[in-house]
Amino acid sequence: MEDCVFCKIVAGKIPCAKVYEDDFIISFLDIMPANRGHCLVLPKMHCETFLDIADKELENLVKVTKKIAKSLSLSIGNGSFNLVMNNGAAAGQVVNHAHLHIIPRFKGDRLRIKWSHKKYEDGEMEEIQQKIRKFM
Ligand code: AMP
Ligand code: ZN
């Protein structure tokens, strides 16, 4: 897509610190990292969210993500990392080209990725469970 920053990176029109590339996937360092080594992994083909990624491509994406998480852990990391994917504006997605974040974690790094917890009202959990199951 013409005005997509990640498509521009894929096309080589914007530079990036590339850590992996094949015919379908690219991974590079996030320019504003949550921690040093924070990587982004994405399908080269433009699509907006997780739901738009074709199953075959998703398979590749997950495998490559594992490969990168492993090499991050063996190099600058220590085996602790968060896998994050923001889908949609309300979830904090800023770049509308589907991508996974791999964020290496270090003891005491003070990153706040954990959320606060809410509570279900009586019966609400079952109601929501049924609603979700209907669309499977
Ligand atoms: P999200 O909020 O999930 O859409 O994340 C978008 C991420 O893309 C942010 O963490 C940005 O720092 C990162 N980003 C934006 N532009 C670039 C770029 N040119 N090179 C590398 N990372 C970028
Ligand atoms: Zn794009």
Short mmCIF file of N, CA and C and ligand atoms in Angstrom, two decimals:
data_model
loop_
_atom_site.label_atom_id
_atom_site.label_comp_id
_atom_site.label_asym_id
_atom_site.label_seq_id
_atom_site.Cartn_x
_atom_site.Cartn_y
_atom_site.Cartn_z
N MET A 1 0.84 -1.21 0.00
CA MET A 1 0.00 0.00 0.00
C MET A 1 0.87 1.25 0.00
N GLU A 2 0.50 2.20 -0.81
CA GLU A 2 1.37 3.33 -1.07
C GLU A 2 1.80 4.13 0.16
N ASP A 3 0.82 4.42 1.04
CA ASP A 3 1.17 5.28 2.17
C ASP A 3 1.47 4.48 3.45
N CYS A 4 1.80 3.21 3.30
CA CYS A 4 2.10 2.38 4.47
C CYS A 4 3.60 2.34 4.71
N VAL A 5 4.00 2.72 5.92
CA VAL A 5 5.43 2.81 6.23
C VAL A 5 6.10 1.43 6.16
N PHE A 6 5.41 0.38 6.55
CA PHE A 6 6.03 -0.95 6.51
C PHE A 6 6.13 -1.47 5.07
N CYS A 7 5.16 -1.12 4.22
CA CYS A 7 5.27 -1.48 2.81
C CYS A 7 6.47 -0.77 2.18
N LYS A 8 6.71 0.44 2.63
CA LYS A 8 7.87 1.19 2.11
C LYS A 8 9.18 0.52 2.54
N ILE A 9 9.19 0.01 3.77
CA ILE A 9 10.37 -0.72 4.25
C ILE A 9 10.56 -1.99 3.42
N VAL A 10 9.46 -2.72 3.22
CA VAL A 10 9.51 -3.96 2.41
C VAL A 10 10.06 -3.65 1.01
N ALA A 11 9.65 -2.53 0.44
CA ALA A 11 10.07 -2.16 -0.91
C ALA A 11 11.47 -1.55 -0.94
N GLY A 12 12.07 -1.36 0.23
CA GLY A 12 13.42 -0.78 0.30
C GLY A 12 13.44 0.72 0.13
N LYS A 13 12.27 1.36 0.25
CA LYS A 13 12.21 2.82 0.07
C LYS A 13 12.56 3.55 1.36
N ILE A 14 12.42 2.85 2.49
CA ILE A 14 12.81 3.40 3.80
C ILE A 14 13.78 2.39 4.40
N PRO A 15 14.89 2.87 4.97
CA PRO A 15 15.85 1.92 5.54
C PRO A 15 15.35 1.29 6.84
N CYS A 16 15.88 0.13 7.15
CA CYS A 16 15.57 -0.50 8.43
C CYS A 16 16.76 -1.35 8.85
N ALA A 17 16.80 -1.68 10.15
CA ALA A 17 17.84 -2.58 10.66
C ALA A 17 17.28 -3.99 10.58
N LYS A 18 17.47 -4.61 9.42
CA LYS A 18 16.86 -5.91 9.12
C LYS A 18 17.53 -7.03 9.90
N VAL A 19 16.74 -7.92 10.47
CA VAL A 19 17.33 -9.10 11.13
C VAL A 19 16.95 -10.39 10.40
N TYR A 20 15.92 -10.34 9.58
CA TYR A 20 15.49 -11.55 8.85
C TYR A 20 14.67 -11.14 7.63
N GLU A 21 14.84 -11.92 6.56
CA GLU A 21 13.98 -11.72 5.38
C GLU A 21 13.90 -13.01 4.57
N ASP A 22 12.72 -13.36 4.14
CA ASP A 22 12.55 -14.39 3.11
C ASP A 22 11.53 -13.87 2.10
N ASP A 23 11.00 -14.75 1.27
CA ASP A 23 10.08 -14.27 0.22
C ASP A 23 8.79 -13.67 0.78
N PHE A 24 8.41 -14.09 1.99
CA PHE A 24 7.10 -13.70 2.52
C PHE A 24 7.14 -12.84 3.78
N ILE A 25 8.23 -12.96 4.53
CA ILE A 25 8.31 -12.34 5.86
C ILE A 25 9.52 -11.43 5.94
N ILE A 26 9.37 -10.36 6.72
CA ILE A 26 10.54 -9.51 7.03
C ILE A 26 10.51 -9.20 8.52
N SER A 27 11.70 -9.05 9.09
CA SER A 27 11.79 -8.64 10.50
C SER A 27 12.91 -7.63 10.64
N PHE A 28 12.63 -6.61 11.43
CA PHE A 28 13.64 -5.55 11.65
C PHE A 28 13.46 -4.98 13.04
N LEU A 29 14.45 -4.21 13.49
CA LEU A 29 14.38 -3.61 14.82
C LEU A 29 13.37 -2.48 14.84
N ASP A 30 12.58 -2.44 15.91
CA ASP A 30 11.66 -1.32 16.11
C ASP A 30 12.48 -0.06 16.35
N ILE A 31 12.11 0.99 15.65
CA ILE A 31 12.89 2.24 15.70
C ILE A 31 12.75 2.95 17.06
N MET A 32 11.68 2.67 17.78
CA MET A 32 11.49 3.24 19.13
C MET A 32 11.26 2.07 20.10
N PRO A 33 12.32 1.35 20.43
CA PRO A 33 12.17 0.08 21.14
C PRO A 33 11.67 0.23 22.58
N ALA A 34 10.85 -0.75 22.99
CA ALA A 34 10.44 -0.82 24.39
C ALA A 34 11.64 -1.28 25.22
N ASN A 35 12.47 -2.10 24.62
CA ASN A 35 13.75 -2.55 25.19
C ASN A 35 14.71 -2.73 24.03
N ARG A 36 15.99 -2.73 24.32
CA ARG A 36 16.96 -2.97 23.25
C ARG A 36 16.72 -4.34 22.62
N GLY A 37 16.71 -4.40 21.30
CA GLY A 37 16.51 -5.69 20.61
C GLY A 37 15.05 -5.93 20.22
N HIS A 38 14.16 -5.03 20.59
CA HIS A 38 12.74 -5.12 20.23
C HIS A 38 12.61 -5.27 18.71
N CYS A 39 12.06 -6.40 18.28
CA CYS A 39 11.92 -6.69 16.84
C CYS A 39 10.47 -6.66 16.40
N LEU A 40 10.27 -6.32 15.16
CA LEU A 40 8.95 -6.43 14.53
C LEU A 40 9.03 -7.52 13.47
N VAL A 41 8.00 -8.34 13.38
CA VAL A 41 7.95 -9.40 12.36
C VAL A 41 6.64 -9.25 11.61
N LEU A 42 6.72 -9.24 10.28
CA LEU A 42 5.49 -9.01 9.52
C LEU A 42 5.48 -9.71 8.17
N PRO A 43 4.27 -10.01 7.69
CA PRO A 43 4.17 -10.51 6.32
C PRO A 43 4.49 -9.37 5.37
N LYS A 44 5.20 -9.68 4.30
CA LYS A 44 5.55 -8.62 3.35
C LYS A 44 4.30 -8.06 2.66
N MET A 45 3.35 -8.94 2.43
CA MET A 45 2.14 -8.51 1.77
C MET A 45 1.30 -7.66 2.73
N HIS A 46 0.84 -6.52 2.28
CA HIS A 46 0.07 -5.65 3.16
C HIS A 46 -1.26 -6.27 3.58
N CYS A 47 -1.48 -6.33 4.88
CA CYS A 47 -2.80 -6.66 5.42
C CYS A 47 -2.86 -5.99 6.78
N GLU A 48 -4.07 -5.71 7.24
CA GLU A 48 -4.17 -4.82 8.39
C GLU A 48 -3.99 -5.48 9.74
N THR A 49 -4.70 -6.57 9.96
CA THR A 49 -4.64 -7.17 11.30
C THR A 49 -4.41 -8.68 11.20
N PHE A 50 -4.28 -9.27 12.34
CA PHE A 50 -4.14 -10.73 12.48
C PHE A 50 -5.18 -11.48 11.67
N LEU A 51 -6.41 -10.98 11.69
CA LEU A 51 -7.51 -11.67 11.01
C LEU A 51 -7.38 -11.64 9.49
N ASP A 52 -6.58 -10.73 8.97
CA ASP A 52 -6.42 -10.61 7.52
C ASP A 52 -5.27 -11.45 6.97
N ILE A 53 -4.49 -12.03 7.85
CA ILE A 53 -3.33 -12.81 7.39
C ILE A 53 -3.81 -14.19 6.95
N ALA A 54 -3.45 -14.57 5.74
CA ALA A 54 -3.85 -15.89 5.22
C ALA A 54 -3.21 -16.98 6.08
N ASP A 55 -3.94 -18.09 6.25
CA ASP A 55 -3.48 -19.16 7.13
C ASP A 55 -2.07 -19.63 6.81
N LYS A 56 -1.79 -19.80 5.54
CA LYS A 56 -0.48 -20.30 5.12
C LYS A 56 0.62 -19.32 5.55
N GLU A 57 0.32 -18.07 5.37
CA GLU A 57 1.28 -17.02 5.71
C GLU A 57 1.47 -16.92 7.23
N LEU A 58 0.38 -17.17 7.92
CA LEU A 58 0.40 -17.13 9.38
C LEU A 58 1.33 -18.22 9.93
N GLU A 59 1.29 -19.34 9.26
CA GLU A 59 2.14 -20.46 9.65
C GLU A 59 3.62 -20.02 9.54
N ASN A 60 3.95 -19.43 8.41
CA ASN A 60 5.33 -18.93 8.20
C ASN A 60 5.67 -17.89 9.25
N LEU A 61 4.75 -16.99 9.48
CA LEU A 61 4.99 -15.88 10.40
C LEU A 61 5.31 -16.39 11.81
N VAL A 62 4.55 -17.37 12.24
CA VAL A 62 4.75 -17.91 13.59
C VAL A 62 6.10 -18.64 13.69
N LYS A 63 6.42 -19.39 12.64
CA LYS A 63 7.70 -20.11 12.65
C LYS A 63 8.88 -19.15 12.66
N VAL A 64 8.79 -18.11 11.84
CA VAL A 64 9.88 -17.13 11.78
C VAL A 64 9.97 -16.37 13.11
N THR A 65 8.83 -16.08 13.70
CA THR A 65 8.81 -15.37 14.98
C THR A 65 9.54 -16.19 16.04
N LYS A 66 9.32 -17.49 16.01
CA LYS A 66 10.00 -18.37 16.97
C LYS A 66 11.51 -18.35 16.74
N LYS A 67 11.90 -18.41 15.48
CA LYS A 67 13.32 -18.38 15.11
C LYS A 67 13.99 -17.10 15.64
N ILE A 68 13.31 -15.98 15.45
CA ILE A 68 13.87 -14.70 15.86
C ILE A 68 13.91 -14.59 17.39
N ALA A 69 12.84 -15.04 18.03
CA ALA A 69 12.79 -15.00 19.51
C ALA A 69 13.94 -15.84 20.09
N LYS A 70 14.22 -16.95 19.41
CA LYS A 70 15.29 -17.83 19.86
C LYS A 70 16.64 -17.14 19.72
N SER A 71 16.87 -16.52 18.57
CA SER A 71 18.18 -15.90 18.37
C SER A 71 18.33 -14.64 19.22
N LEU A 72 17.21 -13.97 19.50
CA LEU A 72 17.26 -12.83 20.43
C LEU A 72 17.67 -13.32 21.82
N SER A 73 17.06 -14.45 22.21
CA SER A 73 17.34 -15.00 23.54
C SER A 73 18.79 -15.45 23.68
N LEU A 74 19.33 -15.99 22.59
CA LEU A 74 20.71 -16.50 22.64
C LEU A 74 21.74 -15.39 22.50
N SER A 75 21.32 -14.25 21.98
CA SER A 75 22.29 -13.18 21.74
C SER A 75 22.22 -12.14 22.85
N ILE A 76 21.33 -11.17 22.72
CA ILE A 76 21.30 -10.10 23.71
C ILE A 76 20.33 -10.37 24.85
N GLY A 77 19.46 -11.36 24.69
CA GLY A 77 18.44 -11.63 25.71
C GLY A 77 18.81 -12.76 26.64
N ASN A 78 17.80 -13.24 27.36
CA ASN A 78 18.07 -14.29 28.34
C ASN A 78 16.94 -15.31 28.39
N GLY A 79 16.10 -15.33 27.36
CA GLY A 79 15.00 -16.30 27.33
C GLY A 79 13.67 -15.71 27.76
N SER A 80 13.67 -14.50 28.32
CA SER A 80 12.41 -13.84 28.68
C SER A 80 12.05 -12.82 27.60
N PHE A 81 10.84 -12.93 27.11
CA PHE A 81 10.40 -11.96 26.10
C PHE A 81 8.87 -11.92 26.07
N ASN A 82 8.33 -10.83 25.60
CA ASN A 82 6.88 -10.73 25.36
C ASN A 82 6.64 -10.75 23.86
N LEU A 83 5.62 -11.50 23.48
CA LEU A 83 5.12 -11.47 22.10
C LEU A 83 3.87 -10.63 22.15
N VAL A 84 3.83 -9.55 21.40
CA VAL A 84 2.68 -8.63 21.46
C VAL A 84 2.18 -8.37 20.05
N MET A 85 0.88 -8.31 19.90
CA MET A 85 0.32 -7.90 18.62
C MET A 85 -0.87 -6.99 18.89
N ASN A 86 -0.76 -5.76 18.45
CA ASN A 86 -1.85 -4.81 18.60
C ASN A 86 -2.71 -4.87 17.34
N ASN A 87 -3.98 -5.16 17.52
CA ASN A 87 -4.89 -5.27 16.38
C ASN A 87 -6.02 -4.27 16.52
N GLY A 88 -6.03 -3.26 15.66
CA GLY A 88 -7.07 -2.24 15.71
C GLY A 88 -6.67 -1.08 16.62
N ALA A 89 -7.27 0.06 16.33
CA ALA A 89 -6.92 1.30 17.03
C ALA A 89 -7.12 1.19 18.54
N ALA A 90 -8.24 0.58 18.95
CA ALA A 90 -8.54 0.48 20.39
C ALA A 90 -7.52 -0.38 21.11
N ALA A 91 -6.84 -1.25 20.35
CA ALA A 91 -5.81 -2.11 20.94
C ALA A 91 -4.43 -1.47 20.84
N GLY A 92 -4.39 -0.26 20.31
CA GLY A 92 -3.11 0.47 20.27
C GLY A 92 -2.34 0.30 18.98
N GLN A 93 -2.97 -0.28 17.94
CA GLN A 93 -2.26 -0.41 16.66
C GLN A 93 -2.11 0.96 16.02
N VAL A 94 -0.89 1.30 15.71
CA VAL A 94 -0.61 2.60 15.09
C VAL A 94 -0.28 2.42 13.62
N VAL A 95 0.55 1.42 13.32
CA VAL A 95 0.87 1.12 11.92
C VAL A 95 -0.07 0.02 11.44
N ASN A 96 -0.88 0.36 10.46
CA ASN A 96 -1.94 -0.57 10.02
C ASN A 96 -1.47 -1.60 9.01
N HIS A 97 -0.31 -2.14 9.27
CA HIS A 97 0.22 -3.29 8.50
C HIS A 97 0.53 -4.32 9.57
N ALA A 98 -0.22 -5.42 9.58
CA ALA A 98 -0.14 -6.41 10.66
C ALA A 98 1.31 -6.75 11.01
N HIS A 99 1.62 -6.74 12.30
CA HIS A 99 2.99 -7.05 12.74
C HIS A 99 2.98 -7.56 14.17
N LEU A 100 3.95 -8.42 14.43
CA LEU A 100 4.16 -8.92 15.79
C LEU A 100 5.36 -8.21 16.39
N HIS A 101 5.25 -7.92 17.68
CA HIS A 101 6.40 -7.36 18.41
C HIS A 101 7.04 -8.49 19.21
N ILE A 102 8.35 -8.59 19.15
CA ILE A 102 9.07 -9.46 20.08
C ILE A 102 9.91 -8.54 20.95
N ILE A 103 9.58 -8.53 22.24
CA ILE A 103 10.24 -7.58 23.15
C ILE A 103 11.04 -8.37 24.19
N PRO A 104 12.36 -8.32 24.09
CA PRO A 104 13.16 -9.01 25.09
C PRO A 104 12.96 -8.37 26.46
N ARG A 105 12.90 -9.18 27.50
CA ARG A 105 12.68 -8.66 28.85
C ARG A 105 13.88 -8.91 29.75
N PHE A 106 14.12 -7.95 30.61
CA PHE A 106 15.25 -8.01 31.52
C PHE A 106 14.74 -7.72 32.92
N LYS A 107 15.30 -8.38 33.89
CA LYS A 107 14.85 -8.19 35.27
C LYS A 107 14.92 -6.71 35.65
N GLY A 108 13.83 -6.20 36.18
CA GLY A 108 13.82 -4.80 36.63
C GLY A 108 13.76 -3.78 35.49
N ASP A 109 13.33 -4.21 34.29
CA ASP A 109 13.32 -3.24 33.17
C ASP A 109 12.13 -2.27 33.23
N ARG A 110 11.24 -2.50 34.16
CA ARG A 110 10.12 -1.60 34.44
C ARG A 110 9.17 -1.37 33.28
N LEU A 111 9.16 -2.28 32.33
CA LEU A 111 8.18 -2.19 31.24
C LEU A 111 6.82 -2.58 31.79
N ARG A 112 5.77 -1.89 31.34
CA ARG A 112 4.44 -2.23 31.84
C ARG A 112 3.60 -2.84 30.73
N ILE A 113 3.74 -4.14 30.56
CA ILE A 113 2.95 -4.82 29.54
C ILE A 113 1.78 -5.55 30.19
N LYS A 114 1.91 -5.83 31.47
CA LYS A 114 0.83 -6.55 32.18
C LYS A 114 -0.35 -5.62 32.42
N TRP A 115 -1.54 -6.20 32.28
CA TRP A 115 -2.76 -5.40 32.44
C TRP A 115 -3.33 -5.57 33.84
N SER A 116 -4.23 -4.64 34.20
CA SER A 116 -4.94 -4.80 35.46
C SER A 116 -6.11 -5.75 35.21
N HIS A 117 -6.64 -6.34 36.26
CA HIS A 117 -7.68 -7.37 36.10
C HIS A 117 -9.06 -6.85 36.44
N LYS A 118 -10.07 -7.29 35.65
CA LYS A 118 -11.46 -6.93 35.92
C LYS A 118 -12.18 -8.15 36.48
N LYS A 119 -13.47 -7.96 36.84
CA LYS A 119 -14.23 -9.08 37.36
C LYS A 119 -15.50 -9.27 36.56
N TYR A 120 -15.93 -10.53 36.40
CA TYR A 120 -17.22 -10.81 35.77
C TYR A 120 -18.32 -10.72 36.81
N GLU A 121 -19.51 -10.24 36.37
CA GLU A 121 -20.71 -10.31 37.20
C GLU A 121 -21.17 -11.77 37.20
N ASP A 122 -22.11 -12.10 38.09
CA ASP A 122 -22.65 -13.46 38.12
C ASP A 122 -23.27 -13.83 36.77
N GLY A 123 -22.92 -14.95 36.24
CA GLY A 123 -23.50 -15.45 34.99
C GLY A 123 -22.90 -14.85 33.72
N GLU A 124 -22.17 -13.79 33.86
CA GLU A 124 -21.65 -13.07 32.69
C GLU A 124 -20.61 -13.90 31.93
N MET A 125 -19.83 -14.63 32.68
CA MET A 125 -18.77 -15.42 32.06
C MET A 125 -19.36 -16.47 31.12
N GLU A 126 -20.41 -17.16 31.58
CA GLU A 126 -21.05 -18.20 30.78
C GLU A 126 -21.72 -17.57 29.55
N GLU A 127 -22.36 -16.43 29.76
CA GLU A 127 -23.03 -15.73 28.67
C GLU A 127 -22.03 -15.38 27.55
N ILE A 128 -20.91 -14.85 27.94
CA ILE A 128 -19.88 -14.46 26.98
C ILE A 128 -19.29 -15.70 26.31
N GLN A 129 -19.08 -16.71 27.10
CA GLN A 129 -18.57 -17.99 26.56
C GLN A 129 -19.47 -18.49 25.44
N GLN A 130 -20.79 -18.47 25.69
CA GLN A 130 -21.76 -18.96 24.70
C GLN A 130 -21.75 -18.10 23.44
N LYS A 131 -21.68 -16.79 23.64
CA LYS A 131 -21.67 -15.86 22.50
C LYS A 131 -20.48 -16.15 21.59
N ILE A 132 -19.34 -16.33 22.18
CA ILE A 132 -18.12 -16.58 21.39
C ILE A 132 -18.24 -17.90 20.65
N ARG A 133 -18.73 -18.91 21.34
CA ARG A 133 -18.80 -20.26 20.74
C ARG A 133 -19.73 -20.29 19.52
N LYS A 134 -20.74 -19.42 19.52
CA LYS A 134 -21.70 -19.38 18.42
C LYS A 134 -21.06 -19.03 17.08
N PHE A 135 -19.99 -18.25 17.13
CA PHE A 135 -19.37 -17.79 15.89
C PHE A 135 -18.21 -18.65 15.42
N MET A 136 -17.93 -19.74 16.10
CA MET A 136 -16.83 -20.62 15.72
C MET A 136 -17.18 -21.40 14.45
P1 AMP B 1 1.88 -0.69 16.77
O1 AMP B 1 1.54 0.27 17.85
O2 AMP B 1 1.69 -2.11 17.19
O3 AMP B 1 1.21 -0.35 15.46
O4 AMP B 1 3.45 -0.55 16.58
C1 AMP B 1 4.07 0.16 15.56
C2 AMP B 1 5.54 0.12 15.85
O5 AMP B 1 6.24 0.45 14.66
C3 AMP B 1 6.00 1.13 16.92
O6 AMP B 1 6.58 0.42 18.01
C4 AMP B 1 7.01 2.00 16.18
O7 AMP B 1 8.10 2.35 16.98
C5 AMP B 1 7.41 1.14 15.00
N1 AMP B 1 7.87 1.86 13.82
C6 AMP B 1 7.22 2.87 13.18
N2 AMP B 1 7.93 3.28 12.13
C7 AMP B 1 9.05 2.50 12.07
C8 AMP B 1 10.18 2.43 11.20
N3 AMP B 1 10.31 3.26 10.17
N4 AMP B 1 11.12 1.50 11.46
C9 AMP B 1 10.99 0.67 12.52
N5 AMP B 1 9.96 0.69 13.36
C10 AMP B 1 8.99 1.58 13.16
ZN ZN B 2 1.76 -2.15 4.37
#
